[in-house]
Short mmCIF file of C-alpha atoms and ligand atoms in Angstrom, two decimals:
data_model
loop_
_atom_site.label_atom_id
_atom_site.label_comp_id
_atom_site.label_asym_id
_atom_site.label_seq_id
_atom_site.Cartn_x
_atom_site.Cartn_y
_atom_site.Cartn_z
CA MET A 780 -0.52 10.14 -60.64
CA LYS A 781 -3.27 12.58 -59.71
CA MET A 782 -2.17 15.87 -58.12
CA TYR A 783 -3.68 15.21 -54.67
CA GLN A 784 -2.09 11.72 -54.59
CA PHE A 785 1.25 13.23 -55.50
CA LEU A 786 0.94 15.77 -52.67
CA LYS A 787 0.00 13.02 -50.22
CA VAL A 788 3.09 11.02 -51.18
CA ARG A 789 5.30 14.11 -50.94
CA HIS A 790 3.97 15.05 -47.52
CA HIS A 791 4.36 11.47 -46.36
CA LYS A 792 8.01 11.43 -47.51
CA GLU A 793 8.70 14.78 -45.86
CA PHE A 794 7.11 13.56 -42.63
CA MET A 795 9.25 10.38 -42.65
CA HIS A 796 12.35 12.45 -43.37
CA ASP A 797 11.67 14.85 -40.48
CA ILE A 798 11.14 12.04 -37.98
CA GLN A 799 14.27 10.24 -39.12
CA SER A 800 16.35 13.44 -39.10
CA LEU A 801 15.38 14.09 -35.51
CA PHE A 802 16.32 10.54 -34.54
CA VAL A 803 19.74 10.92 -36.21
CA LYS A 804 20.27 14.29 -34.52
CA ASN A 805 19.51 12.77 -31.12
CA ILE A 806 22.07 10.03 -31.64
CA ILE A 807 24.84 12.14 -33.06
CA GLY A 808 24.00 14.87 -30.54
CA ASN A 809 26.70 17.42 -30.12
CA THR A 810 29.50 15.10 -31.15
CA GLN A 811 31.90 17.24 -33.14
CA ALA A 812 32.71 15.97 -36.60
CA ARG A 813 36.37 15.93 -37.63
CA ILE A 814 35.93 15.11 -41.27
CA LYS A 815 38.71 13.07 -42.83
CA GLU A 816 39.47 12.81 -46.51
CA ARG A 817 38.09 9.27 -46.72
CA GLY A 818 35.92 6.93 -44.64
CA THR A 819 35.75 3.17 -45.21
CA ALA A 820 34.04 0.21 -43.64
CA PHE A 821 33.06 -3.40 -44.24
CA ALA A 822 29.84 -5.01 -43.02
CA PRO A 823 28.82 -8.64 -43.45
CA SER A 824 25.58 -9.80 -44.98
CA ASN A 825 23.30 -11.74 -42.62
CA ILE A 826 20.66 -14.45 -42.72
CA ALA A 827 17.88 -14.46 -40.15
CA LEU A 828 17.13 -17.68 -38.27
CA CYS A 829 14.18 -15.95 -36.60
CA LYS A 830 12.80 -13.51 -39.17
CA TYR A 831 11.94 -9.85 -38.87
CA TRP A 832 8.54 -9.58 -40.52
CA GLY A 833 6.30 -6.59 -39.82
CA LYS A 834 6.81 -2.98 -38.71
CA ARG A 835 5.21 -1.19 -35.79
CA ASP A 836 6.53 2.18 -37.01
CA ALA A 837 7.41 2.83 -40.64
CA ALA A 838 9.24 6.14 -40.15
CA LEU A 839 11.63 4.89 -37.49
CA ASN A 840 11.63 1.41 -39.02
CA LEU A 841 10.70 -0.31 -35.78
CA PRO A 842 9.84 -4.00 -35.97
CA ILE A 843 6.88 -5.80 -34.43
CA ASN A 844 9.04 -8.75 -33.38
CA SER A 845 12.64 -9.28 -32.31
CA SER A 846 14.79 -11.28 -34.72
CA LEU A 847 18.00 -13.30 -34.66
CA SER A 848 20.52 -13.78 -37.45
CA ILE A 849 23.91 -15.10 -38.36
CA SER A 850 26.36 -12.85 -40.18
CA LEU A 851 28.20 -14.24 -43.18
CA GLY A 852 31.82 -13.61 -42.18
CA HIS A 853 33.81 -11.98 -44.98
CA LEU A 854 30.84 -11.96 -47.40
CA GLY A 855 29.21 -8.56 -47.48
CA THR A 856 29.76 -4.95 -48.53
CA ARG A 857 32.79 -2.67 -48.43
CA THR A 858 32.02 1.03 -48.78
CA GLU A 859 34.30 3.99 -49.25
CA LEU A 860 33.14 7.61 -48.87
CA ARG A 861 34.78 10.88 -49.89
CA VAL A 862 33.43 14.40 -49.68
CA CYS A 863 32.93 15.94 -53.10
CA ASP A 864 30.88 18.56 -55.00
CA GLU A 865 27.88 16.40 -55.85
CA ASP A 866 26.67 12.90 -55.00
CA VAL A 867 28.24 10.18 -57.15
CA VAL A 868 27.50 6.52 -56.53
CA TYR A 869 29.47 3.50 -57.82
CA LEU A 870 28.37 -0.09 -57.34
CA ASN A 871 31.06 -2.71 -58.01
CA GLY A 872 33.02 -0.12 -60.02
CA GLN A 873 30.03 0.91 -62.17
CA LEU A 874 28.73 4.48 -62.03
CA GLN A 875 25.02 4.43 -61.05
CA SER A 876 22.40 6.82 -62.34
CA LEU A 877 21.21 9.05 -59.50
CA ASP A 878 17.64 8.47 -60.66
CA ALA A 879 17.89 4.71 -60.24
CA ASP A 880 16.56 3.10 -57.06
CA PHE A 881 19.98 2.05 -55.76
CA ALA A 882 21.57 5.53 -55.78
CA GLN A 883 18.31 7.20 -54.74
CA ARG A 884 18.05 5.10 -51.57
CA ILE A 885 21.67 5.93 -50.67
CA SER A 886 21.28 9.64 -51.40
CA VAL A 887 18.03 9.96 -49.41
CA PHE A 888 19.70 8.15 -46.51
CA LEU A 889 22.74 10.45 -46.66
CA ASP A 890 20.37 13.45 -46.53
CA LEU A 891 19.72 12.52 -42.90
CA PHE A 892 23.37 13.10 -42.05
CA ARG A 893 24.23 16.15 -44.12
CA PRO A 894 23.02 18.71 -41.54
CA ALA A 895 25.53 17.36 -39.02
CA LEU A 896 28.36 17.68 -41.52
CA GLY A 897 27.58 20.98 -43.19
CA THR A 898 26.35 21.06 -46.76
CA VAL A 899 28.32 18.18 -48.17
CA HIS A 900 28.02 15.70 -50.96
CA PHE A 901 29.67 12.35 -51.25
CA GLU A 902 31.37 10.04 -53.63
CA VAL A 903 30.15 6.61 -52.56
CA ARG A 904 32.01 3.52 -53.78
CA THR A 905 30.39 0.31 -52.71
CA GLU A 906 31.56 -3.22 -53.51
CA ASN A 907 29.59 -6.37 -52.79
CA ASN A 908 31.60 -9.57 -52.65
CA ILE A 909 28.48 -11.71 -52.29
CA PRO A 910 27.97 -13.12 -55.76
CA THR A 911 24.82 -11.39 -56.99
CA ALA A 912 23.92 -14.76 -58.39
CA ALA A 913 23.66 -16.12 -54.85
CA GLY A 914 20.44 -14.14 -54.59
CA LEU A 915 21.31 -12.59 -51.23
CA ALA A 916 19.91 -9.19 -50.39
CA SER A 917 22.64 -6.58 -50.09
CA SER A 918 20.62 -3.84 -48.41
CA ALA A 919 21.49 -5.21 -44.95
CA SER A 920 25.26 -5.16 -45.43
CA GLY A 921 24.95 -2.07 -47.65
CA PHE A 922 23.34 0.25 -45.10
CA ALA A 923 25.46 -1.11 -42.25
CA ALA A 924 28.67 -0.44 -44.23
CA LEU A 925 27.41 3.00 -45.25
CA VAL A 926 26.71 4.09 -41.67
CA MET A 927 30.04 2.72 -40.47
CA ALA A 928 31.90 4.44 -43.31
CA LEU A 929 30.14 7.72 -42.43
CA ASP A 930 31.19 7.35 -38.81
CA ASP A 931 34.76 6.73 -39.95
CA LEU A 932 34.68 9.77 -42.27
CA ALA A 933 33.13 12.09 -39.68
CA GLY A 934 35.12 10.78 -36.70
CA TRP A 935 32.03 10.66 -34.47
CA GLY A 936 33.23 7.51 -32.69
CA LEU A 937 29.71 6.09 -32.32
CA ASP A 938 29.35 2.75 -30.55
CA LYS A 939 27.93 -0.37 -32.19
CA LYS A 940 24.53 0.06 -30.57
CA GLU A 941 24.21 3.55 -32.05
CA LEU A 942 25.49 2.40 -35.45
CA SER A 943 22.94 -0.41 -35.39
CA MET A 944 20.08 2.05 -34.71
CA LEU A 945 21.23 4.32 -37.53
CA ALA A 946 21.62 1.41 -39.99
CA ARG A 947 18.08 0.34 -39.05
CA LEU A 948 16.72 3.55 -40.61
CA GLY A 949 18.09 2.43 -43.98
CA SER A 950 16.85 -1.16 -43.74
CA GLY A 951 15.70 -3.12 -40.70
CA SER A 952 17.93 -6.13 -41.32
CA ALA A 953 20.93 -3.74 -41.61
CA SER A 954 20.75 -3.19 -37.84
CA ARG A 955 22.07 -6.77 -37.47
CA SER A 956 24.84 -6.43 -40.08
CA VAL A 957 26.84 -4.13 -37.81
CA PHE A 958 28.02 -7.28 -35.98
CA ASP A 959 29.68 -10.64 -36.77
CA GLY A 960 28.43 -14.02 -35.60
CA PHE A 961 25.01 -14.57 -34.03
CA VAL A 962 23.10 -11.32 -33.60
CA GLN A 963 19.80 -10.45 -31.94
CA TRP A 964 17.82 -7.35 -32.91
CA HIS A 965 15.73 -6.33 -29.92
CA ALA A 966 12.39 -5.03 -31.18
CA GLY A 967 12.02 -2.72 -28.18
CA ASP A 968 8.71 -1.16 -27.29
CA LYS A 969 9.42 2.55 -26.88
CA PRO A 970 7.72 4.76 -29.49
CA ASP A 971 10.92 6.80 -29.90
CA GLY A 972 12.90 3.76 -31.10
CA THR A 973 15.78 4.16 -28.66
CA ASP A 974 15.47 0.58 -27.38
CA SER A 975 15.38 -1.04 -30.83
CA PHE A 976 18.93 -2.11 -31.69
CA ALA A 977 20.98 -5.21 -32.39
CA GLU A 978 23.43 -6.95 -30.10
CA LYS A 979 25.97 -9.69 -30.69
CA LEU A 980 25.53 -13.00 -28.86
CA PRO A 981 28.91 -13.88 -27.36
CA ILE A 982 28.99 -17.37 -28.86
CA GLU A 983 31.14 -18.82 -31.63
CA TRP A 984 30.19 -21.93 -33.57
CA PRO A 985 33.05 -22.58 -36.03
CA GLU A 986 31.46 -25.78 -37.39
CA PHE A 987 28.33 -23.91 -38.51
CA ARG A 988 27.77 -23.95 -42.28
CA ILE A 989 25.32 -22.25 -44.62
CA GLY A 990 24.71 -23.33 -48.20
CA ILE A 991 22.99 -21.07 -50.70
CA LEU A 992 20.81 -22.80 -53.28
CA GLU A 993 20.24 -20.30 -56.03
CA LEU A 994 17.03 -21.34 -57.72
CA SER A 995 15.84 -18.25 -59.55
CA THR A 996 17.28 -14.86 -60.46
CA ALA A 997 13.91 -13.51 -61.63
CA LYS A 998 13.09 -10.09 -60.15
CA LYS A 999 10.78 -10.41 -57.16
CA PRO A 1000 7.25 -9.20 -57.89
CA ILE A 1001 7.23 -7.27 -54.60
CA GLY A 1002 10.03 -6.35 -52.19
CA SER A 1003 10.26 -7.19 -48.48
CA ARG A 1004 9.13 -3.75 -47.35
CA ASP A 1005 5.82 -3.74 -49.25
CA GLY A 1006 5.42 -7.46 -48.66
CA MET A 1007 5.60 -7.16 -44.90
CA ASN A 1008 3.27 -4.15 -44.85
CA ARG A 1009 0.68 -6.03 -46.89
CA THR A 1010 1.01 -9.06 -44.60
CA VAL A 1011 0.49 -7.01 -41.43
CA GLU A 1012 -2.51 -5.23 -42.94
CA THR A 1013 -4.36 -8.16 -44.50
CA SER A 1014 -3.17 -11.56 -43.26
CA GLU A 1015 -5.32 -13.26 -40.63
CA LEU A 1016 -2.43 -15.65 -39.94
CA TYR A 1017 -0.14 -12.73 -39.08
CA LYS A 1018 -2.03 -12.40 -35.77
CA SER A 1019 -0.20 -15.44 -34.41
CA TRP A 1020 3.21 -14.40 -35.79
CA PRO A 1021 4.54 -12.13 -32.98
CA LYS A 1022 3.89 -14.81 -30.35
CA GLN A 1023 5.49 -17.54 -32.44
CA ALA A 1024 8.52 -15.41 -33.31
CA ALA A 1025 9.09 -14.63 -29.61
CA ALA A 1026 8.94 -18.33 -28.71
CA ASN A 1027 11.21 -19.31 -31.66
CA LEU A 1028 13.75 -16.69 -30.66
CA GLU A 1029 14.03 -18.07 -27.12
CA THR A 1030 14.43 -21.63 -28.42
CA LEU A 1031 17.10 -20.48 -30.87
CA ARG A 1032 19.03 -18.65 -28.17
CA THR A 1033 19.09 -21.78 -26.00
CA ALA A 1034 20.04 -23.95 -28.99
CA ILE A 1035 22.93 -21.59 -29.83
CA GLU A 1036 24.14 -21.51 -26.21
CA ASN A 1037 24.12 -25.34 -26.05
CA HIS A 1038 25.34 -25.88 -29.61
CA ASP A 1039 22.17 -27.96 -30.08
CA PHE A 1040 22.05 -28.12 -33.87
CA PRO A 1041 18.83 -30.15 -34.38
CA SER A 1042 16.90 -27.72 -32.19
CA LEU A 1043 18.37 -24.73 -34.05
CA GLY A 1044 17.64 -26.27 -37.46
CA GLU A 1045 14.06 -27.29 -36.68
CA THR A 1046 13.23 -23.92 -35.17
CA ALA A 1047 14.78 -21.88 -38.00
CA GLU A 1048 13.03 -23.97 -40.67
CA CYS A 1049 9.67 -23.77 -38.92
CA ASN A 1050 10.09 -20.02 -38.44
CA ALA A 1051 10.84 -19.41 -42.15
CA LEU A 1052 7.94 -21.57 -43.37
CA SER A 1053 5.59 -19.93 -40.85
CA MET A 1054 6.61 -16.50 -42.18
CA HIS A 1055 5.77 -17.70 -45.69
CA ALA A 1056 2.41 -18.98 -44.42
CA THR A 1057 1.57 -15.48 -43.13
CA MET A 1058 2.51 -14.05 -46.54
CA MET A 1059 0.37 -16.54 -48.45
CA ALA A 1060 -2.61 -15.66 -46.27
CA ALA A 1061 -2.25 -11.98 -47.21
CA TRP A 1062 -4.41 -10.39 -49.90
CA PRO A 1063 -3.44 -10.22 -52.70
CA PRO A 1064 -1.47 -13.35 -51.73
CA LEU A 1065 2.32 -13.15 -51.58
CA ILE A 1066 3.84 -16.28 -53.03
CA TYR A 1067 7.61 -15.97 -53.30
CA LEU A 1068 8.11 -19.71 -53.69
CA GLN A 1069 8.72 -20.99 -57.21
CA PRO A 1070 8.16 -24.58 -58.37
CA GLU A 1071 11.93 -25.20 -57.92
CA THR A 1072 11.69 -23.93 -54.33
CA ILE A 1073 8.95 -26.44 -53.47
CA GLU A 1074 10.92 -29.22 -55.16
CA GLN A 1075 14.01 -28.43 -53.05
CA ILE A 1076 11.98 -28.14 -49.82
CA HIS A 1077 10.76 -31.69 -50.45
CA LYS A 1078 14.29 -32.79 -51.22
CA VAL A 1079 15.57 -31.37 -47.92
CA GLN A 1080 12.82 -33.26 -46.11
CA ARG A 1081 13.70 -36.46 -47.98
CA VAL A 1082 17.45 -36.38 -47.32
CA ARG A 1083 16.75 -35.52 -43.69
CA SER A 1084 14.44 -38.53 -43.35
CA GLU A 1085 17.33 -40.60 -44.73
CA GLY A 1086 19.51 -39.39 -41.86
CA LEU A 1087 21.32 -36.28 -43.14
CA GLU A 1088 21.13 -33.43 -40.63
CA VAL A 1089 20.27 -30.49 -42.89
CA PHE A 1090 17.62 -27.79 -42.46
CA LEU A 1091 16.53 -24.81 -44.53
CA THR A 1092 15.57 -21.20 -44.24
CA MET A 1093 14.26 -18.70 -46.81
CA ASP A 1094 13.64 -14.98 -47.03
CA ALA A 1095 11.17 -13.05 -49.16
CA GLY A 1096 12.33 -14.74 -52.34
CA PRO A 1097 12.55 -18.09 -54.10
CA ASN A 1098 16.05 -19.13 -52.98
CA ILE A 1099 16.87 -21.53 -50.18
CA LYS A 1100 19.61 -21.37 -47.57
CA LEU A 1101 20.66 -24.73 -46.12
CA LEU A 1102 21.87 -25.00 -42.53
CA PHE A 1103 24.24 -27.83 -41.54
CA LEU A 1104 27.45 -28.62 -39.68
CA GLU A 1105 30.99 -29.15 -40.96
CA GLU A 1106 30.78 -32.92 -40.40
CA ASN A 1107 28.05 -33.10 -43.06
CA GLU A 1108 29.68 -30.76 -45.57
CA THR A 1109 30.64 -33.50 -48.03
CA ALA A 1110 27.30 -35.28 -47.84
CA VAL A 1111 25.31 -32.06 -48.24
CA SER A 1112 27.46 -30.97 -51.21
CA ALA A 1113 26.92 -34.37 -52.81
CA ALA A 1114 23.13 -34.12 -52.35
CA PHE A 1115 22.99 -30.47 -53.53
CA PRO A 1116 25.77 -30.13 -56.14
CA ASP A 1117 25.28 -26.43 -56.98
CA LEU A 1118 25.59 -25.23 -53.43
CA LYS A 1119 27.51 -22.05 -52.58
CA MET A 1120 29.14 -22.93 -49.25
CA ILE A 1121 29.60 -20.28 -46.54
CA LYS A 1122 31.60 -20.56 -43.30
CA PRO A 1123 30.19 -17.78 -41.10
CA PHE A 1124 33.01 -18.15 -38.57
CA GLY A 1125 35.70 -19.09 -41.07
CA ALA A 1126 38.75 -17.14 -42.14
CA GLU A 1127 38.71 -15.53 -45.54
CA GLU A 1128 39.30 -18.01 -48.36
C1 LIG B 1273 12.47 -11.66 -44.91
O1 LIG B 1273 15.28 -5.51 -43.76
O2 LIG B 1273 14.79 -5.79 -46.22
O3 LIG B 1273 14.73 -10.89 -45.00
O4 LIG B 1273 13.35 -2.78 -43.09
O5 LIG B 1273 11.79 -2.65 -45.00
O6 LIG B 1273 14.27 -2.56 -45.42
P1 LIG B 1273 13.14 -3.10 -44.54
O7 LIG B 1273 13.10 -4.68 -44.72
P2 LIG B 1273 14.28 -5.73 -44.83
O8 LIG B 1273 13.45 -7.07 -44.52
C2 LIG B 1273 14.05 -8.31 -44.30
C3 LIG B 1273 13.01 -9.36 -44.25
C4 LIG B 1273 13.53 -10.79 -44.26
C5 LIG B 1273 13.73 -11.30 -42.84
C6 LIG B 1273 14.96 -10.85 -42.08
O9 LIG B 1273 16.02 -10.58 -42.68
O10 LIG B 1273 14.86 -10.81 -40.85
#
């Protein structure tokens, strides 16, 4: 990297850090920390039915559109924090190199909170119980669990709205993982980000099922963050996305309130495919779908035309998540034998 490019990147990082630090300071305010020996928390992973795709502010991680997700019950991340002499990060029992992306992202995020706690370092132990093979992103549950564990350790007693805003700084989708069940992340429109937080919808739907179809474990050529930035900057189709997402979100809310599954399924599937259309119209094009993905999309359409009520959604990757109800569990499992079945409202199995 040339020297002036390096300086530009460094200044950019410092600028982001300063803005985020101020945001954190405003939320924690003068709340006195009473640091305990250990802080722990669990946060569920989540899958968006109306996707977050596009940022209006990179530093505060503010989205262009509101989104709506379902949390995955007991599947997610458990994190334990202890104060110690230097940062140490474990993932599923394995010590992580501090230079690697995973530990770096955690350490940079923790930097935002150190001033409020004195000069401290942490031992971070994080366990994901989502099979990595299921191809589900863990940054959402990871940052939500980290913020909640910090709150537990420091004894700040922050409310869920505040925790959601803090988790958002780590990863946008993490703002939704602070809650169970159906969750809406309000995009907000204030430049200071104080009206951009997630909220739980007070509706249970115990018959709701999600099936993960793991189709490829290949590393994604480009992550969500860069992918959405490229889409916003270059995709002509992105211009229609905010309006569509707003309309989809309203339809989804009504469908959830009325337990209207066909309306929910159609809207979620259309929303996911529309997001992929905006990505494909970016330059260079973003094509996360693999041949197996296309094959399974056609299969979902075929079994649906034969009368099975099953819909799909996808994130920035090649894997498919099927949406269906308990009454069709057996039929969906028969049609898609390698499915990993999730009961978002179910008790731990
Ligand atoms: C396609 O939350 O991973 O999964 O805020 O940059 O960390 P950052 O992005 P991230 O993006 C998630 C994108 C998505 C849709 C969604 O979960 O809403």
